[in-house]
Each structure stands twice: as structure tokens, then as C-alpha cells.
CSV table of C-alpha atoms and ligand atoms in Angstrom, one decimal:
chain,number,residue,atom,x,y,z
A,1,MET,CA,49.8,24.6,206.1
A,2,THR,CA,47.8,26.6,203.5
A,3,GLU,CA,49.5,28.2,200.6
A,4,MET,CA,50.0,31.8,201.7
A,5,ARG,CA,53.4,33.1,201.2
A,6,PRO,CA,54.5,33.5,197.6
A,7,VAL,CA,58.3,33.3,197.1
A,8,THR,CA,58.4,34.0,193.4
A,9,ASP,CA,55.8,35.3,190.9
A,10,ALA,CA,56.1,32.4,188.5
A,11,THR,CA,52.9,31.7,186.7
A,12,ALA,CA,51.1,28.3,187.3
A,13,SER,CA,50.7,25.9,184.5
A,14,GLN,CA,48.3,23.1,185.4
A,15,ALA,CA,49.5,20.8,182.6
A,16,ASP,CA,53.0,20.8,184.0
A,17,ALA,CA,53.1,17.8,186.3
A,18,PRO,CA,56.5,17.6,188.1
A,19,LYS,CA,59.1,15.5,186.4
A,20,LYS,CA,62.5,14.1,187.5
A,21,MET,CA,64.5,17.4,187.8
A,22,ALA,CA,68.0,16.9,189.3
A,23,LEU,CA,67.0,19.7,191.7
A,24,PRO,CA,69.1,21.2,194.5
A,25,ASP,CA,67.7,19.8,197.8
A,26,ALA,CA,65.7,17.2,195.9
A,27,GLN,CA,63.6,14.5,197.7
A,28,THR,CA,61.6,11.8,196.1
A,29,VAL,CA,57.8,11.4,196.5
A,30,THR,CA,57.0,8.0,197.9
A,31,GLN,CA,53.2,8.2,198.4
A,32,VAL,CA,50.3,10.5,197.5
A,33,THR,CA,46.8,10.4,199.0
A,34,HIS,CA,43.9,12.5,197.7
A,35,TRP,CA,41.5,13.1,200.5
A,36,THR,CA,39.0,15.4,198.8
A,37,ASP,CA,39.0,17.5,195.7
A,38,ARG,CA,40.6,20.3,197.8
A,39,LEU,CA,43.0,18.3,200.0
A,40,PHE,CA,45.9,15.8,199.6
A,41,SER,CA,48.8,14.4,201.6
A,42,PHE,CA,52.1,13.1,200.4
A,43,ARG,CA,55.2,11.4,201.7
A,44,VAL,CA,58.8,12.1,200.6
A,45,THR,CA,62.2,10.7,201.4
A,46,ARG,CA,63.9,12.3,204.4
A,47,PRO,CA,67.4,13.8,204.1
A,48,ALA,CA,69.6,11.7,206.4
A,49,SER,CA,70.9,14.8,208.2
A,50,LEU,CA,67.4,16.4,208.8
A,51,ARG,CA,66.5,16.7,212.5
A,52,PHE,CA,63.3,18.5,213.5
A,53,ARG,CA,61.1,19.1,216.5
A,54,SER,CA,57.4,17.9,216.1
A,55,GLY,CA,55.3,20.9,215.1
A,56,GLU,CA,58.0,22.6,212.9
A,57,PHE,CA,57.8,23.5,209.3
A,58,VAL,CA,60.2,23.5,206.3
A,59,MET,CA,60.1,25.2,202.9
A,60,ILE,CA,59.1,22.9,200.1
A,61,GLY,CA,58.2,23.3,196.4
A,62,LEU,CA,59.0,22.8,192.8
A,63,MET,CA,60.8,24.7,190.1
A,64,GLY,CA,58.6,27.5,188.6
A,65,ASP,CA,57.9,27.9,184.9
A,66,PRO,CA,60.8,29.2,182.8
A,67,ASN,CA,61.0,32.9,182.5
A,68,PRO,CA,59.8,33.6,178.9
A,69,ASP,CA,62.7,36.0,178.2
A,70,THR,CA,65.6,34.2,179.8
A,71,GLY,CA,64.4,30.6,180.0
A,72,LYS,CA,65.6,30.5,183.6
A,73,GLN,CA,63.6,28.8,186.3
A,74,LYS,CA,63.4,29.8,190.0
A,75,PRO,CA,62.3,27.5,192.8
A,76,LEU,CA,58.7,28.1,194.0
A,77,LEU,CA,58.7,27.4,197.7
A,78,ARG,CA,56.1,27.6,200.5
A,79,ALA,CA,56.2,26.9,204.2
A,80,TYR,CA,54.7,23.4,205.0
A,81,SER,CA,54.4,22.0,208.5
A,82,ILE,CA,55.9,18.5,208.8
A,83,ALA,CA,52.9,16.2,209.5
A,84,SER,CA,55.0,13.1,210.3
A,85,PRO,CA,56.6,12.5,213.7
A,86,SER,CA,60.3,13.3,214.2
A,87,TRP,CA,61.1,9.5,214.5
A,88,ASP,CA,59.6,8.6,211.1
A,89,GLU,CA,62.1,7.7,208.3
A,90,GLU,CA,60.1,9.6,205.7
A,91,LEU,CA,58.4,13.1,205.8
A,92,GLU,CA,54.7,13.7,205.4
A,93,PHE,CA,52.9,16.8,204.3
A,94,TYR,CA,49.2,17.8,204.1
A,95,SER,CA,48.2,20.3,201.6
A,96,ILE,CA,45.3,22.2,200.1
A,97,LYS,CA,44.9,22.3,196.3
A,98,VAL,CA,44.4,25.8,195.0
A,99,GLN,CA,43.5,25.5,191.3
A,100,ASP,CA,45.1,28.8,190.4
A,101,GLY,CA,47.7,28.7,193.2
A,102,PRO,CA,51.3,29.0,191.8
A,103,LEU,CA,52.6,26.0,193.7
A,104,THR,CA,49.7,23.8,194.6
A,105,SER,CA,48.2,23.8,191.1
A,106,LYS,CA,51.3,21.8,190.2
A,107,LEU,CA,52.0,20.1,193.4
A,108,GLN,CA,48.6,18.4,193.4
A,109,HIS,CA,49.8,16.4,190.4
A,110,ILE,CA,52.9,14.8,192.0
A,111,GLN,CA,53.2,11.0,191.7
A,112,PRO,CA,55.5,8.6,193.5
A,113,GLY,CA,58.9,8.8,191.9
A,114,ASP,CA,58.7,12.5,191.2
A,115,GLU,CA,61.0,14.9,193.0
A,116,ILE,CA,60.2,18.0,195.0
A,117,ILE,CA,62.5,20.6,196.5
A,118,LEU,CA,62.9,20.5,200.3
A,119,ARG,CA,65.1,23.0,202.1
A,120,PRO,CA,66.3,21.1,205.2
A,121,LYS,CA,66.0,24.0,207.7
A,122,PRO,CA,63.1,23.3,210.0
A,123,VAL,CA,61.8,26.1,212.2
A,124,GLY,CA,58.5,27.0,214.0
A,125,THR,CA,56.7,28.1,217.1
A,126,LEU,CA,54.4,25.1,217.7
A,127,VAL,CA,57.0,23.3,219.8
A,128,HIS,CA,56.8,21.9,223.3
A,129,ASP,CA,59.9,23.9,224.2
A,130,ALA,CA,57.8,27.1,223.9
A,131,LEU,CA,55.3,26.1,226.6
A,132,LEU,CA,55.6,25.9,230.4
A,133,PRO,CA,54.6,22.6,232.0
A,134,GLY,CA,50.8,22.1,232.3
A,135,LYS,CA,48.2,19.4,232.7
A,136,ARG,CA,46.1,19.7,229.6
A,137,ILE,CA,47.2,20.8,226.1
A,138,TRP,CA,44.7,22.1,223.5
A,139,PHE,CA,45.6,21.8,219.8
A,140,PHE,CA,43.3,24.1,217.8
A,141,ALA,CA,43.2,23.6,214.0
A,142,THR,CA,41.2,24.6,211.0
A,143,GLY,CA,41.6,23.0,207.6
A,144,THR,CA,45.2,21.9,206.8
A,145,GLY,CA,46.2,23.5,210.1
A,146,PHE,CA,45.9,20.0,211.4
A,147,ALA,CA,49.3,19.1,209.9
A,148,PRO,CA,51.6,20.1,212.8
A,149,PHE,CA,49.3,18.3,215.2
A,150,ALA,CA,49.5,15.1,213.1
A,151,SER,CA,53.2,15.2,214.1
A,152,LEU,CA,52.7,16.2,217.7
A,153,LEU,CA,50.0,13.6,218.2
A,154,ARG,CA,52.6,10.9,217.4
A,155,ASP,CA,55.3,12.5,219.6
A,156,PRO,CA,55.9,10.6,222.8
A,157,GLN,CA,56.7,13.9,224.6
A,158,THR,CA,53.1,15.1,224.1
A,159,PHE,CA,51.8,12.2,226.2
A,160,GLU,CA,54.7,12.4,228.7
A,161,ASP,CA,54.1,16.1,229.3
A,162,TYR,CA,50.3,16.1,229.6
A,163,ASP,CA,47.5,14.2,231.2
A,164,GLU,CA,45.0,15.2,228.6
A,165,ILE,CA,45.3,16.3,224.9
A,166,VAL,CA,42.3,18.1,223.3
A,167,ILE,CA,42.4,18.4,219.5
A,168,THR,CA,39.8,20.6,217.9
A,169,HIS,CA,39.5,20.6,214.1
A,170,THR,CA,37.0,23.0,212.3
A,171,CYS,CA,36.5,22.5,208.6
A,172,ARG,CA,33.9,23.6,206.1
A,173,GLU,CA,32.9,20.1,205.0
A,174,ALA,CA,32.8,16.7,206.7
A,175,GLY,CA,35.2,15.1,204.1
A,176,GLU,CA,37.9,17.6,205.2
A,177,LEU,CA,38.0,16.0,208.6
A,178,GLU,CA,39.0,12.6,207.3
A,179,TYR,CA,42.7,13.0,207.3
A,180,GLY,CA,42.7,13.9,211.0
A,181,ALA,CA,40.1,11.4,211.9
A,182,ALA,CA,41.9,8.6,210.2
A,183,LEU,CA,45.2,9.6,211.9
A,184,ILE,CA,43.7,9.7,215.3
A,185,GLU,CA,42.0,6.3,214.7
A,186,SER,CA,45.3,4.8,213.5
A,187,LEU,CA,46.9,5.6,216.9
A,188,LYS,CA,44.7,3.0,218.6
A,189,HIS,CA,46.2,0.3,216.4
A,190,ASP,CA,49.8,1.6,216.3
A,191,GLU,CA,51.7,-1.2,217.9
A,192,LEU,CA,55.0,0.7,218.1
A,193,LEU,CA,53.5,3.8,219.7
A,194,ASN,CA,51.4,1.7,222.2
A,195,GLU,CA,54.6,0.0,223.2
A,196,VAL,CA,56.9,3.0,223.3
A,197,ILE,CA,54.5,5.5,224.9
A,198,GLY,CA,52.4,3.0,226.9
A,199,GLU,CA,49.5,0.8,226.0
A,200,GLY,CA,46.3,2.9,225.5
A,201,PHE,CA,48.2,6.2,225.4
A,202,TRP,CA,45.7,7.4,222.9
A,203,LYS,CA,42.9,7.4,225.6
A,204,LYS,CA,44.4,10.8,226.7
A,205,ILE,CA,43.2,12.3,223.4
A,206,ARG,CA,39.9,14.2,223.3
A,207,TYR,CA,39.0,14.8,219.6
A,208,TYR,CA,36.5,17.5,218.8
A,209,PRO,CA,35.8,17.8,215.0
A,210,THR,CA,33.3,20.4,213.8
A,211,THR,CA,32.0,21.5,210.4
A,212,THR,CA,30.6,24.9,209.4
A,213,ARG,CA,29.1,24.4,205.9
A,214,GLU,CA,28.0,20.8,205.8
A,215,GLU,CA,25.9,18.8,208.2
A,216,SER,CA,28.0,16.7,210.6
A,217,PRO,CA,27.5,15.4,214.2
A,218,LYS,CA,28.9,18.7,215.5
A,219,MET,CA,28.3,22.0,213.7
A,220,GLY,CA,29.9,25.4,214.2
A,221,ARG,CA,33.2,27.2,214.6
A,222,ILE,CA,35.2,26.2,217.6
A,223,THR,CA,35.4,29.8,218.6
A,224,ASP,CA,31.6,30.1,218.8
A,225,LEU,CA,31.3,26.8,220.5
A,226,MET,CA,33.8,27.9,223.2
A,227,ARG,CA,32.1,31.2,223.7
A,228,SER,CA,28.7,29.6,224.2
A,229,GLY,CA,30.3,27.0,226.5
A,230,ALA,CA,29.0,24.1,224.3
A,231,ALA,CA,32.6,22.9,223.6
A,232,PHE,CA,33.5,22.6,227.3
A,233,GLU,CA,30.2,20.9,228.1
A,234,ASP,CA,30.6,18.4,225.2
A,235,LEU,CA,34.2,17.6,226.2
A,236,GLY,CA,33.4,17.6,230.0
A,237,VAL,CA,36.3,19.9,230.7
A,238,ALA,CA,36.5,23.2,232.4
A,239,PRO,CA,37.2,26.4,230.4
A,240,LEU,CA,40.9,27.2,229.8
A,241,ASN,CA,42.9,28.2,232.8
A,242,PRO,CA,46.5,29.4,232.8
A,243,GLU,CA,47.3,27.3,235.8
A,244,THR,CA,46.6,24.0,234.0
A,245,ASP,CA,46.0,24.6,230.3
A,246,ARG,CA,48.4,25.0,227.4
A,247,ALA,CA,47.5,25.6,223.8
A,248,MET,CA,48.8,25.6,220.2
A,249,ILE,CA,46.9,27.3,217.4
A,250,CYS,CA,47.2,26.6,213.6
A,251,GLY,CA,44.6,27.6,211.1
A,252,ASN,CA,43.7,30.4,208.8
A,253,LEU,CA,44.8,33.9,209.7
A,254,ALA,CA,41.4,35.2,211.0
A,255,PHE,CA,41.0,32.0,213.1
A,256,ASN,CA,44.5,32.4,214.6
A,257,LEU,CA,43.9,36.0,215.5
A,258,GLU,CA,40.4,35.5,217.0
A,259,LEU,CA,41.5,32.5,219.0
A,260,LYS,CA,44.6,34.2,220.2
A,261,GLU,CA,42.4,37.0,221.6
A,262,MET,CA,40.1,34.5,223.3
A,263,LEU,CA,43.0,32.7,224.9
A,264,GLU,CA,44.3,36.0,226.3
A,265,GLU,CA,40.9,36.6,227.7
A,266,TYR,CA,41.2,33.3,229.6
A,267,GLY,CA,44.5,34.7,231.0
A,268,LEU,CA,46.9,32.6,228.8
A,269,GLU,CA,50.0,34.4,227.6
A,270,GLU,CA,51.9,33.8,224.3
A,271,GLY,CA,55.1,31.9,224.6
A,272,ALA,CA,58.2,31.5,222.4
A,273,ASN,CA,61.2,29.2,222.2
A,274,SER,CA,63.2,31.7,224.2
A,275,ASP,CA,60.4,32.5,226.6
A,276,PRO,CA,58.0,29.6,227.3
A,277,LYS,CA,54.5,30.5,228.4
A,278,HIS,CA,51.0,29.2,228.0
A,279,TYR,CA,50.2,29.2,224.3
A,280,VAL,CA,51.8,29.5,220.8
A,281,VAL,CA,50.4,30.4,217.3
A,282,GLU,CA,51.7,29.2,214.0
A,283,LYS,CA,53.8,32.1,212.6
A,284,ALA,CA,54.7,30.7,209.2
A,285,PHE,CA,52.3,32.8,207.2
A,286,LEU,CA,52.1,35.9,209.4
A,287,ASP,CA,55.5,37.2,208.2
B,1,A2P,P1,33.4,29.2,208.0
B,1,A2P,O1,32.9,28.2,207.1
B,1,A2P,O2,32.3,29.7,209.0
B,1,A2P,O3,34.1,30.4,207.4
B,1,A2P,P2,39.0,27.9,205.4
B,1,A2P,O4,38.8,26.7,204.5
B,1,A2P,O5,38.3,29.2,204.8
B,1,A2P,O6,40.4,28.1,205.7
B,1,A2P,O7,38.2,27.7,206.7
B,1,A2P,C1,38.4,26.5,207.5
B,1,A2P,C2,37.4,26.5,208.6
B,1,A2P,O8,37.8,27.6,209.5
B,1,A2P,C3,36.0,26.8,208.2
B,1,A2P,O9,35.2,25.9,208.9
B,1,A2P,C4,35.7,28.2,208.7
B,1,A2P,O10,34.4,28.5,209.0
B,1,A2P,C5,36.6,28.3,209.9
B,1,A2P,N1,37.0,29.7,210.2
B,1,A2P,C6,37.3,30.7,209.4
B,1,A2P,N2,37.6,31.8,210.1
B,1,A2P,C7,37.4,31.5,211.4
B,1,A2P,C8,37.4,32.3,212.6
B,1,A2P,N3,37.8,33.6,212.6
B,1,A2P,N4,37.2,31.6,213.8
B,1,A2P,C9,36.8,30.3,213.8
B,1,A2P,N5,36.7,29.6,212.7
B,1,A2P,C10,37.0,30.2,211.5
């Protein structure tokens, strides 16, 4: 999830790498991977009591800089989709690095052994419970919006509920597709998932990566590629139909709104936990 909802006004200090902090709700960083100069993922310990549904998010962060007058520090928190599956013993997150972003300017410097704050209250709309039964599910992502789908693509329920899973990922540059591409490739060799879900479960996945600002095998915004029909032709599937298709959307705000409008044109209706329907949109940064 991108950094969009400031919780405090604390000023960023790039030099301040996180240290051991004796934080409330502290979790320890176990692994950090830098994918590009704009993107990184990291893993942290999981609170023993934390249960979540694939696709949900939690608030995570660091302590902000001390108030110059009082010396007091406030937590600086953002909503982050959990990218790891609900059965994993650790938690994984996928983040953008905003050089002047209050949180990510610091968070990008975390190292294994550092602590972050993690409020153990998962919530979210991108959950299977919010959708009616269907045959095919579409996961539409841009940028770090891939994160909830990294969780859902490792959830046995996704493969039990649907015959086909289409994941589209639109990014500016080819390097930004790597986290998702590596994850999908890893499913083929994941012995545990192949055993639990069924040998070759990953063959149900249709992966459709596109770039908009750098040459790659498939160029263009997914919205444009759907409007022209190219996406359906490339994938060899019919356009979305409320009888058979379900969808989840997670990307930047303009993308979410544009795609939501398109899905409504196909006749799909927005669902919620309390009222399951045909599609859902990430709400974390629309509040
Ligand atoms: P574009 O390069 O044409 O703006 P960002 O990094 O700004 O969040 O964007 C991630 C990706 O989402 C980019 O490839 C961007 O394309 C694409 N994008 C942005 N807005 C929309 C939209 N309204 N519909 C479809 N794709 C979009």
C-alpha cells in the first residue's frame, strides 16, 4: 500500500535509521529486500495472537521525531496491506520509498533486528467474504497495490473458490514488476502449497504484467488495454460478466476510481463484508 494517510505531522529525518526502541506493539524486522530504488519489502515477527484474513491491512510505523518543544515522540503510522499469507509465521509488507515521505523516508533504512510498531488490528475490504461465489477472480493492481494479492495468491481459499485467477499489474517501469513476478514464479516450486492446495494449483493463475513508462513485453495501462479489448484477447478470456467474474482492485486512487467505474459498466456491483457482491476496492487510503 502506498503512503497516503498521514497520522501525525512529524518531520522526516533521513539520517534517523530506526533503532531498538522498546516500543508499544513492537515487532522485530527479520528480512529486508530492496527491489528498486523506489520499492522494498520486509518481513517482521508476527504477534502470537494476530489472526487476519488474506487481503487485510494493519497500521504499521515508527516513532516520529521528538517534538522540538516537549521532546515527546508520537507514533507515525500508515496502513499497510499484509503481503504474506495468513498461515505464515511471519508478516511481510511491500512498500514504496518516498524520499520526503514522513514514514517511508525512515522505514526504507530498517535492517534485520530493528523494531517497528505494528498495531495488531487487521481490517480491510479485499477479502473473500465480501464476494459472492464466482468462476473467475480478477486481481487488479498498480505499483505496491500488488501487496494484498501477494497474500491472496498464497491463500488456499482463492484456489478452492475459483477456476481461474487473473492478476493484472501495471507499473511505470519493468523493475517494479519484479516483486510480483518473483512471487508468482515461486508458487510453482512451493512444495507446501502444491501439496496443500493440489499439485499444479498455480496453473489457474493468469498473470498480466504491463508497464507504462518503460519498454516491456506488454505496454499500457490495464484500463486502456481492457477498453481496446487487447487484454481479453491476450488472456483468451471473455470480458467481465457479473454471472461469472469477481474482482478486487488495489492501486493508486485514480486507478481505483477509473476501474471501479469500468466494472460497473460491465454490470458488476460493489460488495462489502456485510453485503457480498461482485467486486471490492481497497478502502485504506480513501478515508
Ligand atoms: P502512468 O505511467 O500512465 O501514469 P504510480 O506509480 O503513479 O502510482 O502509478 C502506477 C501505475 O499505475 C503506472 O503505470 C500508471 O500509469 C498507472 N496508472 C495511474 N493512474 C491510472 C489510471 N487512472 N488507470 C490506469 N492506470 C493508471
